[in-house]
Coordinates of C-alpha atoms in Angstrom, one line a residue:
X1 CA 91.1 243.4 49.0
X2 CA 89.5 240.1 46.8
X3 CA 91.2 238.6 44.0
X4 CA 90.5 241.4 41.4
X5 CA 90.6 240.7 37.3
X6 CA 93.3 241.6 35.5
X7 CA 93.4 245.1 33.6
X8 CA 90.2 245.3 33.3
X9 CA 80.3 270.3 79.9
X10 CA 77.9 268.3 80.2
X11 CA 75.0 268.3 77.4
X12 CA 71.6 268.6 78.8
X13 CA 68.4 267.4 77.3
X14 CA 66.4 269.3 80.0
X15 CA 63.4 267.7 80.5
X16 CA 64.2 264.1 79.8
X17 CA 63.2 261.4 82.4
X18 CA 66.1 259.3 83.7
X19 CA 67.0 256.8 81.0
X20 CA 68.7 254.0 81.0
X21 CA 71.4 254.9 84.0
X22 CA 71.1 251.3 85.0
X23 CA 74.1 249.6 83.6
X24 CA 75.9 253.1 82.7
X25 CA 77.7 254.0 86.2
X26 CA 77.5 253.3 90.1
X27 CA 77.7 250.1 92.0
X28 CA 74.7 248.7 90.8
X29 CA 75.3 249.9 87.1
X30 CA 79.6 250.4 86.5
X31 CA 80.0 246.8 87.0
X32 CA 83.0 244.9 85.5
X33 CA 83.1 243.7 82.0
X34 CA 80.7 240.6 81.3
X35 CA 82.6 237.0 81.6
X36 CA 83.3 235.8 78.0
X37 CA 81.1 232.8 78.0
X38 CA 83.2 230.1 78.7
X39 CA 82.4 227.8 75.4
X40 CA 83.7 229.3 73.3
X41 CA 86.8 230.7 74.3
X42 CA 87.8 227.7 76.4
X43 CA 87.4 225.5 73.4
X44 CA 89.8 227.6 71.5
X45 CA 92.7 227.7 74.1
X46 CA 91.8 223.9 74.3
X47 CA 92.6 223.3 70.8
X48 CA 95.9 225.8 71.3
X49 CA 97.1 223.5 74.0
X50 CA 96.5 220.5 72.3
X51 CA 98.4 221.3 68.6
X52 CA 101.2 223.4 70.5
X53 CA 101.7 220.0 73.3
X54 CA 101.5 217.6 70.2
X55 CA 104.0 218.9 67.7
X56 CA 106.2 220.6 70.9
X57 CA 105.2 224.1 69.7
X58 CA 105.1 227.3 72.1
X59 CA 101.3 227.9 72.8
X60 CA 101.7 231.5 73.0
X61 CA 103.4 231.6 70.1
X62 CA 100.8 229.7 67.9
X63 CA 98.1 231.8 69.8
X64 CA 100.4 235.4 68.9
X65 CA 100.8 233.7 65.5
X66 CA 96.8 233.3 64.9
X67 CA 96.2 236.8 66.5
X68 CA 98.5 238.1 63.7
X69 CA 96.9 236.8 61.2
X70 CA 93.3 236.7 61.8
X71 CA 92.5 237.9 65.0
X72 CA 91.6 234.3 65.6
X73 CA 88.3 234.9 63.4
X74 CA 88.0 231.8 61.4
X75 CA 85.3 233.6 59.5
X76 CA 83.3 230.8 58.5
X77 CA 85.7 228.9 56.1
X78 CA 85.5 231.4 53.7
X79 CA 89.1 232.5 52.5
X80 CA 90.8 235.3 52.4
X81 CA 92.3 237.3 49.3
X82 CA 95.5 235.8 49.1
X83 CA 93.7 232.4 49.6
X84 CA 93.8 231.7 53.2
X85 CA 91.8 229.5 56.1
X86 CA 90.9 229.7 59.1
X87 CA 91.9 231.5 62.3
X88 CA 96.1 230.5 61.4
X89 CA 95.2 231.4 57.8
X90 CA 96.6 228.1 56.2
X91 CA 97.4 229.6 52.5
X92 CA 96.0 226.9 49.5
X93 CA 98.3 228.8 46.6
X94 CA 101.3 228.2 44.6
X95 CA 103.3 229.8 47.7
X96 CA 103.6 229.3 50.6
X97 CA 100.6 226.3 50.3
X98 CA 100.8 225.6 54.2
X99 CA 97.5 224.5 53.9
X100 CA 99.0 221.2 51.8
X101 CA 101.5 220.9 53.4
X102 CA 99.7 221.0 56.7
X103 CA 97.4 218.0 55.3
X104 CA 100.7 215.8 54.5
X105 CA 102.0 216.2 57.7
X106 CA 98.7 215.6 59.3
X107 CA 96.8 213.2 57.2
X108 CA 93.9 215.7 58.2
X109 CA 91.3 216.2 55.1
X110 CA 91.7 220.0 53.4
X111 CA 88.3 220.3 54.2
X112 CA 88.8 219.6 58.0
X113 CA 92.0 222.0 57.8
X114 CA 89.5 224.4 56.0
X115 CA 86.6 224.6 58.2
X116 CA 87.6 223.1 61.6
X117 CA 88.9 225.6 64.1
X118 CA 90.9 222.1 65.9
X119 CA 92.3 220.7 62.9
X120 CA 93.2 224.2 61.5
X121 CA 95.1 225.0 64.6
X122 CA 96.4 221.7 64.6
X123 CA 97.8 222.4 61.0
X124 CA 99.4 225.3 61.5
X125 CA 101.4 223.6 64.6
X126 CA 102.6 221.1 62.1
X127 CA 103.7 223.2 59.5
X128 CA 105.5 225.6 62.2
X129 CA 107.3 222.7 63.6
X130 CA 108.5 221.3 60.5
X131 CA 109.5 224.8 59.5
X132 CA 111.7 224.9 62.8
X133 CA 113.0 221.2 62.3
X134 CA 114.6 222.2 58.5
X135 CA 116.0 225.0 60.5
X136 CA 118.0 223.1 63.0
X137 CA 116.0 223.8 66.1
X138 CA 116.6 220.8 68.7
X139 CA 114.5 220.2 71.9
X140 CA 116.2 223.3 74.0
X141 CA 116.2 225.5 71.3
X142 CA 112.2 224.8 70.4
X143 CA 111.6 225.8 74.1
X144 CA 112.8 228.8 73.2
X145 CA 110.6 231.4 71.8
X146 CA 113.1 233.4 70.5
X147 CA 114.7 230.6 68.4
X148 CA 111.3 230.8 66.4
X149 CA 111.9 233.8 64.4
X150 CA 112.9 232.3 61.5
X151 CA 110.5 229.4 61.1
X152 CA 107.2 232.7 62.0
X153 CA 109.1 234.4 58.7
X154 CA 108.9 231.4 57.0
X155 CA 105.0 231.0 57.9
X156 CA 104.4 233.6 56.5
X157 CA 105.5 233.1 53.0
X158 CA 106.7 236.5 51.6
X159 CA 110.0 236.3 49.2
X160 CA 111.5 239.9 50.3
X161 CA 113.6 239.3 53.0
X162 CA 111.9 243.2 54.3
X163 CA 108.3 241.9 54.3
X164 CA 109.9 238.3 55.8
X165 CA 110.5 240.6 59.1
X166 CA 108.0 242.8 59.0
X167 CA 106.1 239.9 58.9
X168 CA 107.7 238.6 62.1
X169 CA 108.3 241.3 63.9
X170 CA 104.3 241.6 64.2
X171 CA 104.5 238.3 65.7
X172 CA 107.3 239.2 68.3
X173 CA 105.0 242.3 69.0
X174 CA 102.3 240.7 69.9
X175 CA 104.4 238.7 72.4
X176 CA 106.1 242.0 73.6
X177 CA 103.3 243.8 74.7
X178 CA 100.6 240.7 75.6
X179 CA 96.9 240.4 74.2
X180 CA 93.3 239.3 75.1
X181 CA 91.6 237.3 72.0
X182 CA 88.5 239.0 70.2
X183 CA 86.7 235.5 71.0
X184 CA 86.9 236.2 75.2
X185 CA 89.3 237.2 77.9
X186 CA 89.2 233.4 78.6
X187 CA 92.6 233.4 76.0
X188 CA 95.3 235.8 76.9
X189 CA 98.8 236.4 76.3
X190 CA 100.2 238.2 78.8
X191 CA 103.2 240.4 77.7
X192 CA 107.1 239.3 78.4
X193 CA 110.6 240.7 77.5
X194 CA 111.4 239.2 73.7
X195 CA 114.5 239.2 72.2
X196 CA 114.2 237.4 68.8
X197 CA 117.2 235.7 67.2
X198 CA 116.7 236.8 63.3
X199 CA 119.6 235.1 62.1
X200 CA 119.7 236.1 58.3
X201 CA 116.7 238.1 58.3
X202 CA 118.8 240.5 60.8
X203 CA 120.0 242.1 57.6
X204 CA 116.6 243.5 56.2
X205 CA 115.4 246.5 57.1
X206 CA 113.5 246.9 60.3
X207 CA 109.7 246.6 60.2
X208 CA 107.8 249.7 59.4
X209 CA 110.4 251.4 57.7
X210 CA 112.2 249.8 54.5
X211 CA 115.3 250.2 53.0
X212 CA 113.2 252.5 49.9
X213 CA 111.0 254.8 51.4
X214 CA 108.1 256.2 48.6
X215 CA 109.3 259.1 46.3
X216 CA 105.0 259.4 45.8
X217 CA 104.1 260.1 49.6
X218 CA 106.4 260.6 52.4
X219 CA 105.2 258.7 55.3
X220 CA 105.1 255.7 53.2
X221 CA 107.9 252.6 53.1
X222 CA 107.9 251.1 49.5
X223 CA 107.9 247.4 49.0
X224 CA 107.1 246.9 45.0
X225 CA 104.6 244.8 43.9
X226 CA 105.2 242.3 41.2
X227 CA 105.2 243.6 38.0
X228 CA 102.8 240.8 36.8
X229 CA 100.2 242.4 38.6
X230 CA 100.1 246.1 37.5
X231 CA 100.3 247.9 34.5
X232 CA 103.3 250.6 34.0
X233 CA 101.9 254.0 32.7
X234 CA 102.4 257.9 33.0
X235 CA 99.6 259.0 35.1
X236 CA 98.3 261.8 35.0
X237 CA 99.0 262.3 31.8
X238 CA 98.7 258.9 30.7
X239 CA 95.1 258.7 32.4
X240 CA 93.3 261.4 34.4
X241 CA 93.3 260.6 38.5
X242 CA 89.5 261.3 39.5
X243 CA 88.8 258.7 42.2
X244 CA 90.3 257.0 45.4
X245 CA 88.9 253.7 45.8
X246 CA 88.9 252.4 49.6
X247 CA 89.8 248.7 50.0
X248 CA 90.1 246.4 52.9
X249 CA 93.0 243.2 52.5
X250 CA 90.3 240.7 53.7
X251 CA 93.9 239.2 55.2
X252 CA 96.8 240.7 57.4
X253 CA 99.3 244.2 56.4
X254 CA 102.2 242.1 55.7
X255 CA 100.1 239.2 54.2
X256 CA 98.7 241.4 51.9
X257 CA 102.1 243.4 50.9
X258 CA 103.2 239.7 50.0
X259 CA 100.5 238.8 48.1
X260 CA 101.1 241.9 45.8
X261 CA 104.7 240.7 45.2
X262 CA 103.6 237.4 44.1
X263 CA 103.1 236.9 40.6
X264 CA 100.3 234.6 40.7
X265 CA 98.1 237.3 42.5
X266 CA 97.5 239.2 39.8
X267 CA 96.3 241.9 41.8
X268 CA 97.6 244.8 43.8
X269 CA 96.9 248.2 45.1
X270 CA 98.7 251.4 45.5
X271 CA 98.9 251.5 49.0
X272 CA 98.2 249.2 52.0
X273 CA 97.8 250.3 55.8
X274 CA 98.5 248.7 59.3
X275 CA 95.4 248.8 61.4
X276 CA 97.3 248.7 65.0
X277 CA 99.2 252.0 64.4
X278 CA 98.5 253.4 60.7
X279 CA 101.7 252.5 59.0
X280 CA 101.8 252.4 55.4
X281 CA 103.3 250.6 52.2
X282 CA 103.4 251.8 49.0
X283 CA 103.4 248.8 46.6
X284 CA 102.5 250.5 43.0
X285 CA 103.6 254.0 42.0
X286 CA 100.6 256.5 41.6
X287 CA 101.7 257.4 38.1
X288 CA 101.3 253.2 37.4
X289 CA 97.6 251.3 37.1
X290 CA 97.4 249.3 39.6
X291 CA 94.9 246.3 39.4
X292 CA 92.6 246.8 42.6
X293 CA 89.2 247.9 41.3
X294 CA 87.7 244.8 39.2
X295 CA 87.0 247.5 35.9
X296 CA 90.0 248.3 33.8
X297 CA 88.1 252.2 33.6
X298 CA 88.4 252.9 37.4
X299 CA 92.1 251.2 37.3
X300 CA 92.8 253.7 35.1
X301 CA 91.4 256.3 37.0
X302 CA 92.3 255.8 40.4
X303 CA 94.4 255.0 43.4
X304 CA 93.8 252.1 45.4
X305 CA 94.0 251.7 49.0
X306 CA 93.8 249.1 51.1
X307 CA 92.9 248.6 55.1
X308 CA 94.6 245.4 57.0
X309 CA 91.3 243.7 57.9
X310 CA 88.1 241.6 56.9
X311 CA 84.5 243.5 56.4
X312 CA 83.0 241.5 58.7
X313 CA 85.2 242.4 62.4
X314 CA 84.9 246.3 63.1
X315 CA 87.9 245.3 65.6
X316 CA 90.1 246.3 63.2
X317 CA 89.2 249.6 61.9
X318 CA 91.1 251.4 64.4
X319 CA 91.3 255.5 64.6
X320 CA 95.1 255.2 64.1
X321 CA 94.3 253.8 60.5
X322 CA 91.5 256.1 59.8
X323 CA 93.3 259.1 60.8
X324 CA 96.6 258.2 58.5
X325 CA 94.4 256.6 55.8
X326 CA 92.3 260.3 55.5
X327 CA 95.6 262.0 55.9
X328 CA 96.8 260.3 52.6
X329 CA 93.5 260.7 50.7
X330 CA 93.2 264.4 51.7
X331 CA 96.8 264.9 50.4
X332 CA 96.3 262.5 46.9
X333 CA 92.9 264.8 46.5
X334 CA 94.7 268.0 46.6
X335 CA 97.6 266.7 44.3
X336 CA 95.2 265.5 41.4
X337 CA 92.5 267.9 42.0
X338 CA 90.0 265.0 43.0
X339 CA 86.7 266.4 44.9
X340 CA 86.4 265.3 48.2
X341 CA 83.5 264.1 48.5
X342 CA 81.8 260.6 48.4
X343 CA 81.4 260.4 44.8
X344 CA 85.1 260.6 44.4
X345 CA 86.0 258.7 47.3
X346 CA 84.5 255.4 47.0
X347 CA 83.7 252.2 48.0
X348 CA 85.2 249.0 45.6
X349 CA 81.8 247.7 45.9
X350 CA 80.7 251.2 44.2
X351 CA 83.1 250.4 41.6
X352 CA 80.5 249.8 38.6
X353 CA 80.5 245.3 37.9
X354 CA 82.2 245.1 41.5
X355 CA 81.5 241.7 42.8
X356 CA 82.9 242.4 46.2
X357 CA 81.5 244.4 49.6
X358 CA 84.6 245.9 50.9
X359 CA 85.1 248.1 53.0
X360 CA 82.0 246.7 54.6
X361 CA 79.2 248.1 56.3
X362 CA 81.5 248.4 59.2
X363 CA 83.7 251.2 57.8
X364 CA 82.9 254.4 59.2
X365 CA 82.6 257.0 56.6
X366 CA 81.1 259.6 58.0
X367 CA 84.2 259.8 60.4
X368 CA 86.5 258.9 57.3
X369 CA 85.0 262.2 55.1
X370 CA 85.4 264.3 57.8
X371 CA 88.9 263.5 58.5
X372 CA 89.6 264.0 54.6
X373 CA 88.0 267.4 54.9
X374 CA 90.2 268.1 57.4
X375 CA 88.1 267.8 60.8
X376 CA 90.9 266.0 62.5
X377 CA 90.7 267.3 65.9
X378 CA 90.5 264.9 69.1
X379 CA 89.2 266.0 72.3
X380 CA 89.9 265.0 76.2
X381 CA 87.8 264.3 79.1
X382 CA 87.8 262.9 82.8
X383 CA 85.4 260.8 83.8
X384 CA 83.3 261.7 86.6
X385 CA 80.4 259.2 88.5
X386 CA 79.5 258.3 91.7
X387 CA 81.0 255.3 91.8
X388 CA 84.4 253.2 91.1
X389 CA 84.3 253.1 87.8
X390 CA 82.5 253.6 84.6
X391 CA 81.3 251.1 81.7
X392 CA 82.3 251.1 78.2
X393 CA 80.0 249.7 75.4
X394 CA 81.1 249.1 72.1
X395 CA 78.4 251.3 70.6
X396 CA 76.8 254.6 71.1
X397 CA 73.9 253.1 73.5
X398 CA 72.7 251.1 76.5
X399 CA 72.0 248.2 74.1
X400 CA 75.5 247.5 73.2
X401 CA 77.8 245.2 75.0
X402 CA 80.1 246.3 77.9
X403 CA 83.4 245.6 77.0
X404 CA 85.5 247.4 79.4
X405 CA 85.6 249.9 82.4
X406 CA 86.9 252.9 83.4
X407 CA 88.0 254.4 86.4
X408 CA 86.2 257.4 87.9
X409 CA 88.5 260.5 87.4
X410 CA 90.5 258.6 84.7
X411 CA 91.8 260.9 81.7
X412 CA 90.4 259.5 78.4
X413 CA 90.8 261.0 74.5
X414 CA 87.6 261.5 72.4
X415 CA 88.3 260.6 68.7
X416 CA 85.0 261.0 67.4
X417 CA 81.0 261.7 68.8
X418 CA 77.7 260.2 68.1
X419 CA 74.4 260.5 68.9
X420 CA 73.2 257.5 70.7
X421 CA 70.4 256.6 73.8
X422 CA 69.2 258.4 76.3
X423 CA 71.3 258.7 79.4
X424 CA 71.1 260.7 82.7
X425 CA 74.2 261.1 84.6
X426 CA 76.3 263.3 86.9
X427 CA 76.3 266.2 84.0
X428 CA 73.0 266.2 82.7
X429 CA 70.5 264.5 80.3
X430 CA 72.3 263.6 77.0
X431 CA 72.0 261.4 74.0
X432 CA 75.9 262.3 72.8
X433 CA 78.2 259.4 73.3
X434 CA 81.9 260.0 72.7
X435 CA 84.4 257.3 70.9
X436 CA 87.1 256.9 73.8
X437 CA 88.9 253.6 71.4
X438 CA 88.2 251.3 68.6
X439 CA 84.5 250.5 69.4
X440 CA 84.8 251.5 73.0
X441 CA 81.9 254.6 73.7
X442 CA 80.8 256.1 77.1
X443 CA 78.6 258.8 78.1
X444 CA 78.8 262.1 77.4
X445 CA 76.8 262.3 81.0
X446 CA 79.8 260.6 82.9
X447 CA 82.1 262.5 81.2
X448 CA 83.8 266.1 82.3
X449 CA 84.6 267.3 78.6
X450 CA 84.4 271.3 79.1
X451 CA 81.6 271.9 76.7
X452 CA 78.5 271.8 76.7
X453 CA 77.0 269.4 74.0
X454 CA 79.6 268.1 71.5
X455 CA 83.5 269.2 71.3
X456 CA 84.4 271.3 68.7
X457 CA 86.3 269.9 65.7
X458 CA 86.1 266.3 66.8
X459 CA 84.7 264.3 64.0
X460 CA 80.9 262.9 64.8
X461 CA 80.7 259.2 64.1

């Protein structure tokens, strides 16, 4: 999502010469993950200690509040949709303008509160704390973190008291079940019981499911956009439905569900998923235009999705949100008798004048088509080397990075398969690598699948 204008077993390659084993399994190879280089990392919990020590702020709660929001990705200064810097996403628009209000409180330049990963950090801190001082919360209470549940809604800037939690709540969850930053394992959150005090937002519904649920699609809570930013009509036979236009927020879920209840966004799209588990908000109704695509034709025509996310950070593009996301486009395709194929199912940067790139090269859409057309299957295997424990890359090959390990014998669940390098293991010679997580591959040559080259009716990559 951009600012849009208005209405317009074992496989066996026999013959193959061991390659690439090194690094792949065994004592000498199944080593640990790679240490995070400490730089970087250690200059971001730096700057965390230092803005949550200065304004008396939890740390883990400004680090679970950046993780929210960004994933701690600063992406170079460049904003998101709804307007917002930096890894805490300080927002520079008529509501909530943090990123003002930061620089009053801190006499920090916008610029610095822009681009600075320090002063941005810093900002944020302020704005929290002020946030919790207009709410009453003394000394004790700020040492608290369940007394912050109000001034994280508040953060976050959305009027409806359901999106306020929702909001929240992902906040809370983050602290619930602990984290490791994208930047390195250097900054962690480890988990801890919550309990947070809601006060008035207590009353709204509970996040994930709203008071309304969508009379369009089932699975989907409803939280209406603002009717400044779509166009009321009586699709299909208003307009004919032909195309499904795949979107990501460049910005969080419930930031962008916000964004398309404020008026001044003057965009919005039909429906928005969560990348940690697949949930989904309808904000427009699919008989209604709503203004996602950039070209009033293919507004018209279409329904618009969006992916929480940015282009650039494949982190996000989990298989929980691809497997709901191609579960709703298969079902809106059957409804209004789209093709589904990939010149019905498009990109926003296939849209004809689009000026944006999303989804990105990152989104997968071989894996996305064949989930629409109904190749939804998963498969299971054990994993099987000679030594402790086995290394995951976050690509099909020997050239990606180890980001993980697992143990020898340990159950995994293949979501997709791909063809990748080389390998020689326990079952064999095999280029077939098998998607175990989001960007987390192995072997098909350390792995006890039952078949002999790829699974049955799991997706390729």
């Amino acid at each position: 999502m951009t600012v849009r204008s208005r209405p317009r077993r074992p496989h066996r390659l026999l013959g193959a010469a061991l390659v690439a084993a090194v690094g792949l399994a065994g004592a000498a190879g199944a080593a640990a993950p790679a240490a995070a280089t400490a730089s970087p990392s250690g200059a971001l919990a730096a700057a965390f200690d230092r803005a949550a020590a200065r304004y008396d702020v939890p740390r883990d709660l400004l680090v679970a509040l950046g993780q929210a929001e960004t994933r701690l990705d600063g992406h170079a200064g460049t904003p998101s949709a709804s307007g917002g810097y930096g890894v805490m996403h300080l927002v520079s628009s008529p509501r909530p303008a943090t990123l003002e209000k930061a620089a009053t409180l801190t006499g920090l330049a916008p610029a610095a509160l822009r681009t600075e990963v320090g002063a941005n950090i810093t900002g944020a801190a302020a704005v929290l704390r002020s946030y919790a001082d207009a709410t009453g919360l003394g000394r004790a209470e700020r040492a608290d973190l369940n007394r912050w549940y109000e001034p994280i809604a508040q953060y976050g800037g959305a009027a409806d008291p359901a999106v306020a939690r929702l909001y929240a709540d992902g906040v809370y969850d983050l602290l619930r079940s602990g984290f490791s930053a994208a930047s390195g394992a250097a900054l962690t959150v480890p988990g801890r019981p919550v309990a947070p005090q809601r006060g008035a937002l207590s009353r709204a519904s509970a996040a994930g499911g709203y008071e309304t649920l969508s009379t369009d699609y089932g699975p989907a809570a409803w939280a209406a956009a603002s009717t400044s930013n779509y166009t009321v009509a009586t699709r299909p036979s208003s307009h004919p439905v032909a195309y499904i236009v795949i979107h990501m927020t460049q910005g969080s879920y419930a930031g962008a569900i916000s964004w398309f209840q404020n008026p001044a966004a003057q965009a919005s799209a039909h429906y928005t998923f969560r990348s940690s588990d697949g949930a989904v908000t309808q904000s427009v109704r699919e008989k209604d235009i709503a203004w996602h695509a950039g070209n009033w034709t293919y507004n018209t025509q279409s329904i618009g999705i969006e992916h929480e996310g940015y282009v650039d950070n494949p982190a996000w593009f989990t298989d929980a949100m691809y497997r709901a996301s191609a579960k709703l486009t298969r079902s809106l395709a059957t409804k209004y008798g789209i093709a589904k194929d990939r010149a019905h199912i498009i990109a926003h940067r296939e849209v004809p004048g689009a000026t944006h790139t999303d989804p990105g090269v990152n989104w997968n859409w071989t894996y996305y088509m064949q989930l629409v057309n109904g190749v939804t299957g998963t498969g299971s295997g054990t994993v099987d080397t000679t030594a402790s424990s086995l290394n995951v890359r976050s690509g099909p090959g020997t050239g990606y990075g180890v980001v993980d390990s697992v143990a020898d014998g340990a159950a995994v669940t293949v979501y997709c398969q791909a063809t990748g390098t080389l390998v020689t293991g326990p079952h064999g010679t095999t280029s077939i690598w098998h998607r175990i997580g989001t960007n987390r591959y192995v072997s098909d040559a350390f792995l006890q699948t039952g078949y002999d080259g790829f699974i049955p009716n799991v997706p390729r990559c």
